[in-house]
Amino acid sequence: MGSLSFPIDLSDLQTKLNPFFQTIIASPAVQSAKPSSTADGVAILVFLLSALGYLTRGRVWDKPDPHHGIWFERPQLEGGASSGRIAATRDVAQKLVEGNHHCVIFWGSQSGTSERLAETLGRECLSHFGINALVADISDYDAESISKIQATHFAIFILSTYGEGDPSDNTAGLWEYLKQVMDKRTSLGNLRYLAFGLGNSNYKYYNRVLDIVVNALNSAGATALMLPQKADDANGGTEEDFQVWKDDTFGLFRQLGFQQRIVEYHPSIQVSFGDGVESGSDPSHTTSLVHHQTSSQSAIVPLAIRNAYELFAAGNRNCLHMELDLGNHDIVYKTGDHIGIWPCNPEEEIERLLRVLGAHEMRHEVFSVRSNHDSIKPKIPSPTTLETAFRHHLEICAPVARKTVQDIAQFAPTPEAKAKLFEIGQSRERYKNLASTTHITLARLLELASASTPWTSLPLAFVIENLLPLQPRYYSISSSSVIAPRRIAITVLVVNKAISGNATSSTIHGLTSNYLLSTSCVSSNAAAPIPSYQRTNESQGLQGSKILAHIRKSKFKLPITSSTPLILISAGTGFAPFRAFLQERAKLHAIGKSVGKILLFFGCRNVDDFIYQEELNRIQEELGEKLKIVTAFSRTGAKMYVQDRVGEHSPEVLELLENGANMYICGKASMAREVDMKLEDAVGKARGLGEASVKAWADSLKKRGKWKADVWG
């Protein structure tokens, strides 16, 4: 270890302290208190050392760090004339004035969609109307400062609702502030605002965040410049709903006196080929720019497939059981967690897009992407190639928004193609009808408008800007970390949705489920051909195949006490986490631990779709009376859904809840919503409760973690 040094002259310190100690020693109290023992001498020494420490604090030790405040500065810093660095204000009203902004666009986002829409709106406000909008993460500003926004400005709120009507994490500050506004009757009389909500009507509390925020703002005297509108992602309508709201918003801007401009395309990114990188190289694609390792998400790692087999006994669909080996990777999972699978796009769609763009010759040429604005985040890594970008980084199989159809028209290779795109894009109803009968990806749209002439005039920057970044798809882990700590099992329903028009028919293939099917070596049961995907280590078969994935923590956990009763309600692949739960409880029972009663509801089409049936029968034999299984088959005999079975057995469910059971629901959001309704209706009738009391009963169970749901749209 190095020696300690003091930035002070010790001889000078001694000179200053000598008179002090001489005064103490000469005092009558000290003179009369002669040390009569070793203990007294030690006590006097300790007293003197303590006095020395007190007097030298801040001079010799524990000196204040003059740069300590830097640790608390936010990274958004502005240049200053004198200091060179000034911390960005958390007062949004002050920021609006200082930045000469007309408005602020607040976004509250959990998955990134609201953020993306807010950034899009901000860019178009400037390009179409010259409106300088501050696009802001709500958590970057003190919610209280919203009350300071003057009537010369206005605010736009784009807010997502997820889960059980919950706000996004970054909206928590606004959420708490608005509660205070309602309690204290704070006035927001100067605030003018617009609001747009993102949600899914399959969920019970559809767009609840928007409703509560709007109600609080209106109650506090704020002025809504336009009625709030909602996006519904139940049928993939978010983009179209946003476009309709944005059209209405632009109409409002015109009424407020802003002049709309004719906008030419100005790319927000620069695409440069070459850049000193050897042509023909294929840069690594094993990481994604949209994923960040956090306390709740692991790093992305390649996982080897160790086992895969078909779960359906018959029929024209596939349901896979797949096991992935964590190997030597420094990541772990817990029972109930999720796994994010990073797919690649099918070869047919990559070829289709390259062909229609006339870009086959340049598929392996290396290029880089640079943003023209600090606020624009890159979607793809640099350097890369077109083939790599289209295979691993961009959602080329996603449907195209109507707004994109209108924007593409300016680059049409022929007048006929331009007219056709305008015809499709200008009518919401026409576009909706087309989307319901045709899988409108970017490549298919370009083919539809001009099948014979390639779109060589369509800038690559435009293509990258208008394609979404490829995102992971999440699956509930169907293995127990207690039973198989280094091997993850997933249960995957392979989706192939047939759509048909007046003269044509096509299939929308589930991207990730078909990707996993292709890597599994399991034969497809689908009547139509399935897509083909590039595989790693083709020659080595299943054992050599790897997929990219990461682990996401979940709150969908078993109670710590194994004697706590369980109510498990699932349909289809919603059974996946319950397989892990049951395995864990069976193991505890086998080693002599006390296990609470388990009531399992499982629904599917028919007995051929009864996944893990043999395994479930073995667990039933092991647990005996501790496990009761109630099935619901929707296509065998009388049509019966799992929510109907829950209604039939509601007295038993309520009794278990009364006795401290934990209830878990996993499956589609529409199923979970109907289960909620069945139970709320049952408890209302059984106890003679009104609607408000029933809601309070359900909310109490959910807040205490006794009623949990893991559902999807």
XYZ file of C-alpha atoms in Angstrom:
713
model
C 0.000 0.000 0.000
C 1.195 3.558 -0.655
C 1.968 5.939 2.188
C -0.568 8.557 3.236
C 0.291 12.212 2.698
C -1.380 15.313 4.099
C -1.625 18.527 2.082
C -0.796 20.570 5.182
C 2.378 21.566 7.106
C 2.289 19.453 10.281
C 4.839 21.661 12.047
C 2.550 24.613 11.418
C -0.390 22.617 12.803
C 1.627 21.743 15.904
C 2.471 25.423 16.468
C -1.235 26.313 16.250
C -2.377 23.533 18.576
C 0.300 23.863 21.293
C -1.337 26.858 23.046
C -4.639 24.927 23.069
C -3.171 21.853 24.748
C -1.124 23.965 27.172
C -4.322 25.695 28.241
C -6.054 22.376 28.828
C -3.156 20.900 30.784
C -2.776 24.016 32.945
C -6.458 24.114 33.818
C -7.371 23.417 37.469
C -9.626 20.525 36.467
C -6.815 18.698 34.736
C -4.252 19.576 37.371
C -6.477 18.220 40.124
C -7.273 15.088 38.157
C -3.883 13.403 38.313
C -4.028 9.943 36.794
C -4.037 7.431 39.582
C -4.013 4.361 37.374
C -3.247 3.149 33.859
C -6.953 3.333 33.020
C -7.070 7.018 33.937
C -4.056 7.680 31.741
C -5.696 5.907 28.792
C -8.914 7.910 29.330
C -7.009 11.224 29.266
C -5.154 10.106 26.117
C -8.420 9.192 24.386
C -9.886 12.577 25.342
C -6.904 14.422 23.896
C -6.944 12.395 20.672
C -10.697 13.008 20.280
C -10.144 16.723 20.719
C -7.387 16.612 18.120
C -9.625 14.766 15.680
C -12.478 17.225 16.165
C -10.251 20.274 15.616
C -8.527 18.883 12.528
C -11.700 17.651 10.766
C -12.029 19.404 7.448
C -8.380 20.510 7.565
C -6.413 17.275 7.704
C -9.112 14.582 7.261
C -12.624 14.325 5.846
C -11.909 17.322 3.634
C -14.888 18.256 1.432
C -14.511 17.346 -2.238
C -14.899 20.552 -4.278
C -16.198 18.460 -7.206
C -18.680 16.410 -5.123
C -21.682 18.038 -6.815
C -20.728 16.572 -10.180
C -21.986 13.173 -8.988
C -25.509 14.603 -8.788
C -25.547 16.474 -12.096
C -27.724 15.040 -14.829
C -25.975 14.022 -18.051
C -28.044 16.478 -20.127
C -25.695 19.451 -19.756
C -25.631 22.708 -21.649
C -22.627 24.867 -22.417
C -22.107 27.947 -20.298
C -20.083 31.093 -20.912
C -18.170 30.974 -17.678
C -18.214 27.473 -16.298
C -18.530 25.604 -19.607
C -21.037 23.196 -18.006
C -24.459 24.001 -16.619
C -26.780 21.283 -15.409
C -30.008 21.058 -17.411
C -33.009 22.409 -15.514
C -35.713 20.107 -14.210
C -38.230 22.953 -14.532
C -40.041 22.256 -17.787
C -41.617 25.737 -17.890
C -38.174 27.316 -17.642
C -36.852 24.963 -20.330
C -39.641 25.961 -22.711
C -38.777 29.636 -22.324
C -34.999 29.192 -22.500
C -35.203 26.947 -25.568
C -37.754 29.122 -27.384
C -40.089 26.119 -27.630
C -43.763 26.404 -28.562
C -44.774 23.232 -26.725
C -43.588 20.158 -24.869
C -44.385 16.592 -25.946
C -44.237 14.364 -22.868
C -43.939 10.628 -23.447
C -44.595 7.811 -20.986
C -43.360 4.536 -22.411
C -42.606 1.018 -21.175
C -41.600 -0.671 -24.430
C -40.535 2.358 -26.467
C -43.602 2.859 -28.682
C -44.778 6.107 -27.040
C -41.238 7.460 -27.158
C -40.974 6.703 -30.870
C -44.336 8.295 -31.641
C -43.418 11.382 -29.606
C -40.152 11.779 -31.511
C -42.002 11.367 -34.812
C -44.555 14.007 -33.827
C -41.804 16.380 -32.700
C -39.985 16.148 -36.032
C -43.175 16.639 -38.029
C -44.314 19.590 -35.898
C -41.115 21.372 -36.916
C -41.036 20.309 -40.560
C -44.757 20.860 -41.259
C -45.512 23.934 -39.127
C -42.266 25.361 -37.800
C -43.419 24.427 -34.277
C -40.362 23.967 -32.077
C -41.412 21.112 -29.788
C -39.494 19.889 -26.755
C -39.763 16.074 -26.817
C -39.388 15.047 -23.186
C -39.169 11.959 -21.032
C -41.576 12.875 -18.220
C -39.082 11.689 -15.615
C -36.493 14.235 -16.798
C -38.554 17.060 -15.292
C -40.190 17.753 -11.954
C -43.901 17.083 -12.379
C -44.691 20.116 -10.183
C -43.181 22.414 -12.821
C -46.027 21.527 -15.219
C -48.187 23.950 -13.219
C -45.826 26.768 -14.240
C -46.381 26.300 -17.978
C -47.966 29.505 -19.232
C -50.876 29.844 -21.647
C -48.421 30.983 -24.348
C -47.255 27.355 -24.537
C -49.067 24.023 -24.548
C -48.321 20.425 -23.550
C -48.919 17.156 -25.385
C -49.092 13.884 -23.424
C -48.488 10.546 -25.197
C -48.984 7.905 -22.511
C -48.940 4.108 -22.470
C -50.942 1.802 -20.229
C -49.615 -1.675 -19.515
C -50.381 -4.613 -17.243
C -53.249 -4.047 -14.827
C -53.824 -0.448 -15.899
C -50.381 0.598 -14.712
C -48.393 3.662 -15.811
C -44.974 3.201 -17.379
C -42.014 3.397 -15.019
C -40.997 6.852 -16.224
C -44.519 8.196 -15.577
C -44.406 7.449 -11.838
C -43.518 11.042 -10.885
C -46.422 12.510 -12.878
C -48.734 9.822 -11.456
C -47.920 10.795 -7.861
C -48.091 14.515 -8.601
C -51.562 14.249 -10.110
C -52.745 12.424 -6.974
C -51.558 15.445 -4.982
C -53.281 17.775 -7.442
C -56.576 15.967 -6.831
C -56.097 15.905 -3.039
C -54.940 19.499 -2.630
C -57.115 20.935 -5.404
C -54.096 22.528 -7.070
C -54.938 24.865 -9.946
C -53.611 24.192 -13.449
C -55.668 26.976 -14.990
C -52.915 28.162 -17.350
C -52.202 24.738 -18.821
C -53.418 23.970 -22.345
C -52.933 20.386 -23.439
C -53.597 17.527 -25.863
C -53.497 13.848 -24.918
C -53.133 10.533 -26.725
C -53.144 7.120 -25.027
C -51.714 3.768 -26.054
C -53.371 0.581 -24.837
C -55.043 -2.682 -25.751
C -58.799 -3.195 -25.403
C -58.265 -6.883 -24.606
C -57.023 -5.772 -21.210
C -59.466 -4.955 -18.441
C -58.106 -1.461 -17.752
C -57.829 -0.288 -21.347
C -56.029 3.085 -21.507
C -56.593 3.649 -17.792
C -53.504 5.889 -17.515
C -54.839 8.309 -20.118
C -58.266 8.433 -18.453
C -56.838 9.198 -15.006
C -54.374 11.818 -16.258
C -57.023 13.602 -18.325
C -59.510 13.525 -15.446
C -56.928 14.996 -13.050
C -55.900 17.733 -15.485
C -59.490 18.735 -16.207
C -60.417 18.719 -12.519
C -57.519 21.082 -11.851
C -58.774 23.567 -14.457
C -56.502 22.693 -17.395
C -57.903 23.268 -20.893
C -58.051 20.397 -23.380
C -57.444 21.883 -26.836
C -58.922 18.730 -28.365
C -60.710 15.672 -27.050
C -58.238 12.955 -25.994
C -57.965 9.966 -28.307
C -56.922 6.354 -27.737
C -54.926 3.825 -29.718
C -56.063 0.199 -29.586
C -53.399 -2.405 -30.246
C -55.855 -5.312 -29.923
C -55.857 -5.677 -33.704
C -52.571 -3.924 -34.401
C -54.247 -0.534 -34.802
C -51.776 1.669 -32.912
C -50.061 3.188 -35.954
C -53.317 3.961 -37.762
C -54.938 5.391 -34.632
C -51.891 7.589 -34.100
C -52.072 8.798 -37.705
C -55.746 9.758 -37.317
C -55.029 11.628 -34.067
C -52.031 13.344 -35.664
C -54.178 14.480 -38.623
C -56.661 15.984 -36.154
C -53.797 17.600 -34.236
C -52.430 19.191 -37.397
C -55.908 20.483 -38.143
C -55.903 22.085 -34.691
C -52.527 23.718 -35.397
C -53.989 25.311 -38.515
C -56.895 26.664 -36.442
C -54.406 28.106 -33.945
C -52.773 30.105 -36.747
C -49.762 27.960 -37.622
C -49.076 27.852 -41.361
C -48.601 24.377 -42.825
C -45.642 23.961 -45.141
C -45.085 21.749 -48.164
C -42.549 19.267 -46.887
C -39.804 17.681 -48.922
C -38.018 14.617 -47.653
C -34.963 15.413 -45.553
C -33.277 12.305 -44.128
C -32.491 12.237 -40.429
C -29.583 9.860 -41.050
C -26.675 9.672 -43.480
C -25.851 6.370 -45.146
C -22.280 6.055 -46.421
C -20.836 3.061 -48.249
C -17.186 2.075 -47.899
C -15.840 4.084 -44.971
C -12.581 2.186 -45.078
C -14.169 -1.151 -44.181
C -13.234 -4.031 -46.439
C -16.032 -4.732 -48.891
C -17.724 -8.069 -48.503
C -17.189 -8.327 -44.760
C -20.181 -9.200 -42.602
C -19.913 -7.400 -39.245
C -21.106 -9.248 -36.150
C -24.826 -9.191 -35.445
C -24.761 -10.781 -31.995
C -25.774 -7.631 -30.124
C -28.662 -5.252 -30.563
C -28.690 -1.493 -30.178
C -32.182 -1.499 -28.663
C -31.274 -3.804 -25.763
C -29.453 -2.702 -22.656
C -28.400 -4.988 -19.831
C -30.139 -3.807 -16.665
C -30.953 -5.081 -13.201
C -34.050 -6.756 -14.681
C -32.601 -7.942 -18.025
C -29.505 -9.991 -18.714
C -27.077 -9.591 -21.573
C -27.881 -11.222 -24.920
C -26.106 -14.568 -25.289
C -26.166 -17.448 -27.798
C -27.888 -20.481 -26.276
C -27.515 -23.994 -27.659
C -30.657 -26.027 -28.339
C -30.382 -29.347 -26.480
C -33.819 -30.852 -27.016
C -36.991 -30.102 -28.963
C -40.178 -32.034 -29.649
C -43.798 -31.607 -30.747
C -46.497 -31.270 -28.066
C -49.698 -31.538 -30.153
C -50.878 -35.088 -30.747
C -52.566 -34.296 -34.082
C -53.807 -31.477 -36.299
C -52.309 -28.942 -38.695
C -50.598 -26.797 -36.071
C -47.334 -27.074 -34.164
C -46.596 -26.471 -30.502
C -42.944 -26.880 -29.571
C -41.216 -27.825 -26.364
C -37.637 -26.562 -26.613
C -34.775 -26.713 -24.114
C -31.900 -24.214 -24.194
C -28.561 -24.705 -22.457
C -27.195 -21.769 -20.417
C -23.761 -23.383 -20.617
C -20.949 -21.279 -19.158
C -22.747 -17.967 -19.612
C -22.807 -15.785 -16.525
C -26.588 -15.512 -16.387
C -29.205 -17.229 -14.249
C -32.981 -17.478 -14.210
C -35.634 -18.019 -11.574
C -38.881 -19.956 -11.869
C -41.499 -17.658 -13.420
C -39.062 -15.467 -15.386
C -39.323 -14.673 -19.107
C -36.897 -15.306 -21.928
C -36.532 -12.843 -24.804
C -35.819 -14.593 -28.120
C -34.097 -12.532 -30.832
C -35.249 -13.902 -34.201
C -33.897 -13.260 -37.667
C -36.026 -12.489 -40.716
C -36.862 -15.239 -43.255
C -34.713 -15.556 -46.365
C -37.690 -15.161 -48.724
C -38.536 -11.719 -47.317
C -34.910 -10.585 -47.405
C -34.668 -11.604 -51.067
C -38.005 -9.957 -51.838
C -36.928 -6.604 -50.359
C -33.503 -6.645 -52.012
C -35.121 -7.471 -55.362
C -37.798 -4.776 -55.277
C -35.222 -2.161 -54.227
C -32.922 -3.214 -57.068
C -30.218 -3.758 -54.456
C -29.110 -7.352 -55.117
C -25.732 -6.253 -56.409
C -24.958 -4.278 -53.255
C -26.215 -6.770 -50.657
C -22.696 -7.454 -49.335
C -21.327 -3.919 -49.595
C -20.430 -2.428 -46.225
C -22.020 0.856 -45.157
C -22.266 3.007 -42.041
C -25.119 5.078 -40.640
C -24.687 8.426 -38.918
C -27.485 10.460 -37.350
C -28.030 14.078 -38.387
C -29.554 14.903 -35.001
C -28.414 14.075 -31.473
C -31.961 13.023 -30.559
C -32.126 10.340 -33.281
C -31.051 6.947 -31.956
C -29.417 4.453 -34.352
C -31.486 1.398 -35.293
C -28.663 -0.647 -36.778
C -24.977 -0.996 -35.969
C -22.240 0.525 -38.090
C -20.606 -0.742 -40.142
C -22.918 -3.408 -41.542
C -24.255 -4.719 -44.831
C -27.717 -4.552 -46.359
C -28.147 -8.299 -46.013
C -27.185 -8.222 -42.327
C -29.385 -5.214 -41.600
C -32.396 -6.815 -43.291
C -31.790 -10.206 -41.662
C -30.922 -9.252 -38.084
C -31.764 -5.631 -37.287
C -34.923 -4.354 -39.011
C -38.565 -5.514 -38.869
C -38.973 -6.134 -42.595
C -41.955 -8.456 -41.973
C -43.971 -5.867 -40.032
C -47.004 -4.187 -41.636
C -46.528 -0.706 -43.088
C -48.386 2.269 -41.612
C -50.704 4.274 -43.879
C -48.543 7.351 -43.321
C -45.575 5.496 -44.814
C -47.646 4.605 -47.886
C -48.290 8.290 -48.525
C -44.642 9.239 -47.960
C -43.282 6.550 -50.304
C -45.358 7.864 -53.219
C -42.899 10.718 -53.892
C -40.219 8.137 -54.825
C -42.421 6.016 -57.116
C -40.594 4.782 -60.246
C -43.635 5.373 -62.489
C -46.628 7.748 -62.521
C -48.923 4.720 -62.285
C -47.219 3.496 -59.122
C -47.439 6.963 -57.584
C -51.159 7.213 -58.317
C -51.786 3.759 -56.899
C -50.011 4.587 -53.622
C -51.933 7.841 -53.238
C -55.169 5.943 -53.831
C -54.276 3.404 -51.110
C -52.886 5.871 -48.586
C -55.427 8.693 -48.713
C -58.414 6.593 -47.623
C -58.340 5.109 -44.139
C -61.150 2.694 -44.983
C -59.513 1.510 -48.188
C -56.222 0.938 -46.441
C -57.952 -0.928 -43.610
C -59.672 -3.248 -46.101
C -56.399 -3.871 -47.919
C -54.561 -4.624 -44.669
C -57.235 -7.140 -43.651
C -56.779 -9.160 -46.848
C -53.088 -8.620 -47.641
C -49.888 -8.859 -45.634
C -48.573 -5.360 -46.387
C -44.880 -5.406 -45.596
C -42.665 -2.739 -47.151
C -41.456 -5.093 -49.885
C -44.969 -6.341 -50.681
C -46.296 -2.780 -50.810
C -43.613 -1.779 -53.318
C -44.406 -4.879 -55.382
C -48.105 -4.084 -55.272
C -47.528 -0.561 -56.594
C -44.930 -1.495 -59.199
C -44.197 -5.160 -59.727
C -42.028 -4.758 -62.814
C -39.916 -1.640 -62.149
C -37.440 -1.689 -59.227
C -37.511 1.197 -56.734
C -33.931 2.353 -57.258
C -34.893 5.969 -56.482
C -36.096 5.109 -52.957
C -33.305 6.304 -50.628
C -31.819 3.674 -48.344
C -32.015 6.254 -45.543
C -35.802 6.377 -46.008
C -36.021 2.579 -45.854
C -34.041 2.420 -42.597
C -35.977 5.328 -41.059
C -39.357 3.771 -41.792
C -38.611 0.212 -40.702
C -38.804 -0.509 -36.983
C -35.829 -2.066 -35.207
C -36.131 -5.829 -34.777
C -37.386 -6.556 -31.256
C -37.226 -9.693 -29.088
C -40.331 -11.792 -28.487
C -40.906 -12.887 -24.898
C -41.913 -16.338 -23.693
C -42.736 -17.567 -20.206
C -40.092 -20.043 -19.072
C -41.668 -23.471 -18.580
C -38.917 -25.032 -16.500
C -38.083 -24.734 -12.810
C -34.771 -23.196 -11.793
C -34.803 -25.563 -8.809
C -35.082 -28.668 -11.015
C -33.033 -27.462 -14.024
C -30.942 -24.427 -13.037
C -28.801 -24.401 -16.220
C -31.404 -25.459 -18.776
C -34.354 -23.304 -19.850
C -37.503 -24.798 -21.363
C -39.936 -22.797 -23.492
C -43.337 -23.699 -24.927
C -44.009 -22.180 -28.357
C -47.227 -22.175 -30.380
C -46.272 -21.784 -34.047
C -48.508 -19.105 -35.542
C -49.616 -19.087 -39.203
C -52.584 -16.816 -39.829
C -54.393 -17.246 -43.135
C -55.926 -14.156 -44.746
C -57.849 -13.960 -48.006
C -59.177 -11.293 -50.331
C -61.505 -11.339 -53.311
C -59.042 -13.108 -55.581
C -55.996 -13.857 -53.459
C -55.066 -15.552 -50.231
C -51.889 -15.482 -48.192
C -50.491 -16.437 -44.821
C -48.954 -14.229 -42.158
C -46.277 -16.338 -40.534
C -45.416 -15.695 -36.913
C -41.834 -14.471 -37.135
C -40.252 -15.923 -33.994
C -42.368 -19.071 -33.666
C -41.529 -20.140 -37.233
C -37.904 -19.211 -36.664
C -37.805 -21.495 -33.623
C -39.576 -24.256 -35.557
C -36.919 -24.037 -38.275
C -34.112 -24.397 -35.712
C -35.801 -27.308 -33.898
C -35.649 -29.947 -36.662
C -39.334 -30.674 -35.871
C -41.449 -31.161 -39.007
C -44.087 -28.553 -39.759
C -47.730 -29.642 -39.595
C -48.920 -26.579 -41.551
C -50.562 -27.113 -44.933
C -48.831 -24.087 -46.458
C -45.029 -23.871 -46.852
C -43.271 -22.229 -43.909
C -40.489 -19.627 -44.251
C -36.835 -20.607 -44.325
C -34.253 -19.018 -42.048
C -30.500 -18.822 -41.949
C -29.267 -21.200 -39.247
C -26.017 -21.301 -37.334
C -23.889 -24.435 -37.771
C -26.194 -25.929 -40.403
C -24.168 -29.124 -40.786
C -24.274 -30.040 -37.099
C -28.025 -30.500 -36.843
C -30.013 -29.710 -33.710
C -27.134 -29.953 -31.237
C -25.180 -27.312 -33.148
C -28.033 -24.824 -33.452
C -27.957 -21.710 -31.311
C -30.330 -18.822 -30.815
C -29.760 -15.396 -29.311
C -31.692 -14.703 -26.114
C -31.717 -12.833 -22.816
C -33.483 -13.329 -19.488
C -36.024 -10.854 -18.126
C -36.982 -10.966 -14.476
C -40.652 -11.352 -13.610
C -42.825 -10.843 -10.537
C -44.830 -13.948 -11.469
C -43.352 -15.998 -8.630
C -44.385 -18.792 -6.320
C -44.942 -17.882 -2.663
C -41.978 -18.547 -0.378
C -44.067 -20.840 1.821
C -44.769 -24.127 0.046
C -47.863 -24.735 2.181
C -49.636 -21.743 0.587
C -52.513 -23.027 -1.618
C -52.357 -22.203 -5.339
C -55.023 -21.421 -7.938
C -53.566 -21.738 -11.457
C -55.711 -20.561 -14.401
C -54.371 -21.022 -17.930
C -55.284 -21.600 -21.551
C -53.049 -23.009 -24.279
C -49.371 -22.123 -23.888
C -50.359 -20.048 -20.856
C -49.755 -23.326 -19.019
C -45.978 -22.886 -19.544
C -45.045 -21.232 -16.218
C -47.449 -23.535 -14.348
C -45.508 -26.549 -15.605
C -42.530 -25.101 -13.726
C -44.657 -24.321 -10.651
C -46.016 -27.877 -10.505
C -42.585 -29.438 -11.016
C -41.267 -27.431 -8.096
C -44.174 -28.275 -5.784
C -43.914 -31.993 -6.709
C -40.206 -31.957 -5.858
C -40.872 -30.366 -2.450
C -43.617 -32.907 -1.777
C -41.244 -35.750 -2.696
C -38.675 -34.669 -0.104
C -41.296 -34.417 2.624
C -42.110 -30.711 2.630
C -45.654 -29.588 3.394
C -47.412 -28.578 0.160
C -50.648 -26.602 -0.064
C -53.610 -27.597 -2.214
C -53.370 -26.725 -5.927
C -56.426 -26.051 -8.112
C -55.407 -26.036 -11.790
C -57.646 -24.829 -14.621
C -56.461 -25.617 -18.149
C -58.249 -24.862 -21.408
C -57.501 -25.776 -25.033
C -59.324 -26.829 -28.211
C -59.468 -30.584 -27.668
C -57.574 -33.470 -26.126
C -55.055 -33.465 -29.019
C -53.995 -29.978 -27.904
C -53.625 -31.011 -24.260
C -49.940 -30.109 -23.906
C -47.797 -31.949 -21.330
C -50.728 -34.267 -20.549
C -48.601 -37.309 -19.696
C -46.282 -35.236 -17.557
C -49.237 -33.661 -15.772
C -50.689 -37.121 -15.092
C -47.417 -38.171 -13.416
C -47.445 -35.063 -11.218
C -51.080 -35.812 -10.358
C -50.037 -39.287 -9.156
C -47.211 -37.813 -7.071
C -49.300 -35.087 -5.429
C -52.520 -37.068 -5.102
C -55.313 -35.074 -3.445
C -53.055 -32.016 -3.268
C -53.691 -31.370 -6.993
C -57.095 -30.953 -8.646
C -57.198 -30.482 -12.433
C -60.187 -28.889 -14.188
C -60.094 -28.927 -18.014
C -62.057 -26.951 -20.593
C -62.225 -28.012 -24.277
C -63.654 -25.430 -26.651
C -64.052 -27.740 -29.681
C -65.156 -31.014 -28.110
C -68.840 -31.521 -27.320
C -70.357 -28.505 -25.612
C -68.128 -25.476 -26.170
C -66.425 -24.714 -22.874
C -63.767 -22.113 -22.090
C -61.532 -21.920 -19.061
C -63.331 -18.821 -17.756
C -66.579 -20.836 -17.791
C -64.968 -23.524 -15.643
C -63.730 -20.875 -13.222
C -67.288 -19.606 -12.959
C -68.579 -23.124 -12.239
C -65.993 -23.670 -9.496
C -66.104 -20.131 -8.134
C -67.212 -21.211 -4.598
C -64.091 -23.383 -4.320
C -61.888 -20.610 -5.754
C -63.283 -18.026 -3.311
C -62.841 -20.436 -0.396
C -59.192 -20.987 -1.296
C -58.623 -17.235 -1.629
C -60.262 -16.763 1.755
C -57.803 -19.307 3.178
C -54.775 -17.407 1.874
C -54.257 -18.984 -1.556
C -52.255 -17.271 -4.295
C -54.042 -17.046 -7.646
C -52.175 -16.906 -10.972
C -53.643 -16.302 -14.445
C -51.609 -16.856 -17.616
C -52.769 -16.651 -21.223
C -54.497 -14.152 -23.467
C -55.613 -10.865 -21.947
C -59.184 -11.415 -23.142
C -59.348 -14.678 -21.171
C -57.918 -13.042 -18.049
C -60.443 -10.221 -18.299
C -63.348 -12.676 -18.428
C -61.942 -14.651 -15.486
C -61.868 -11.382 -13.535
C -65.502 -10.756 -14.424
C -66.574 -14.276 -13.393
C -64.886 -14.001 -9.997
C -66.047 -10.458 -9.312
C -69.603 -11.446 -10.180
C -69.326 -14.508 -7.908
C -67.965 -12.606 -4.899
C -70.549 -9.866 -5.370
C -73.394 -12.368 -5.244
C -71.901 -14.487 -2.461
C -71.273 -11.549 -0.136
C -73.928 -9.124 -1.320
C -71.319 -6.530 -2.360
C -71.789 -3.572 -4.665
C -69.544 -2.763 -7.645
C -67.213 -0.484 -5.674
C -66.772 -3.029 -2.862
C -66.099 -5.832 -5.344
C -63.421 -3.726 -7.053
C -61.861 -2.932 -3.672
C -61.807 -6.664 -2.860
C -60.028 -7.526 -6.121
C -57.596 -4.601 -5.846
C -56.696 -5.617 -2.296
C -55.745 -9.123 -3.423
C -53.678 -7.761 -6.294
C -51.841 -5.233 -4.135
C -50.937 -7.966 -1.647
C -49.589 -10.171 -4.438
C -52.318 -12.769 -3.981
C -53.778 -12.281 -7.482
C -51.215 -12.166 -10.292
C -51.559 -12.188 -14.070
C -49.050 -12.792 -16.870
C -51.028 -12.090 -20.023
C -50.573 -10.915 -23.600
C -52.757 -9.303 -26.250
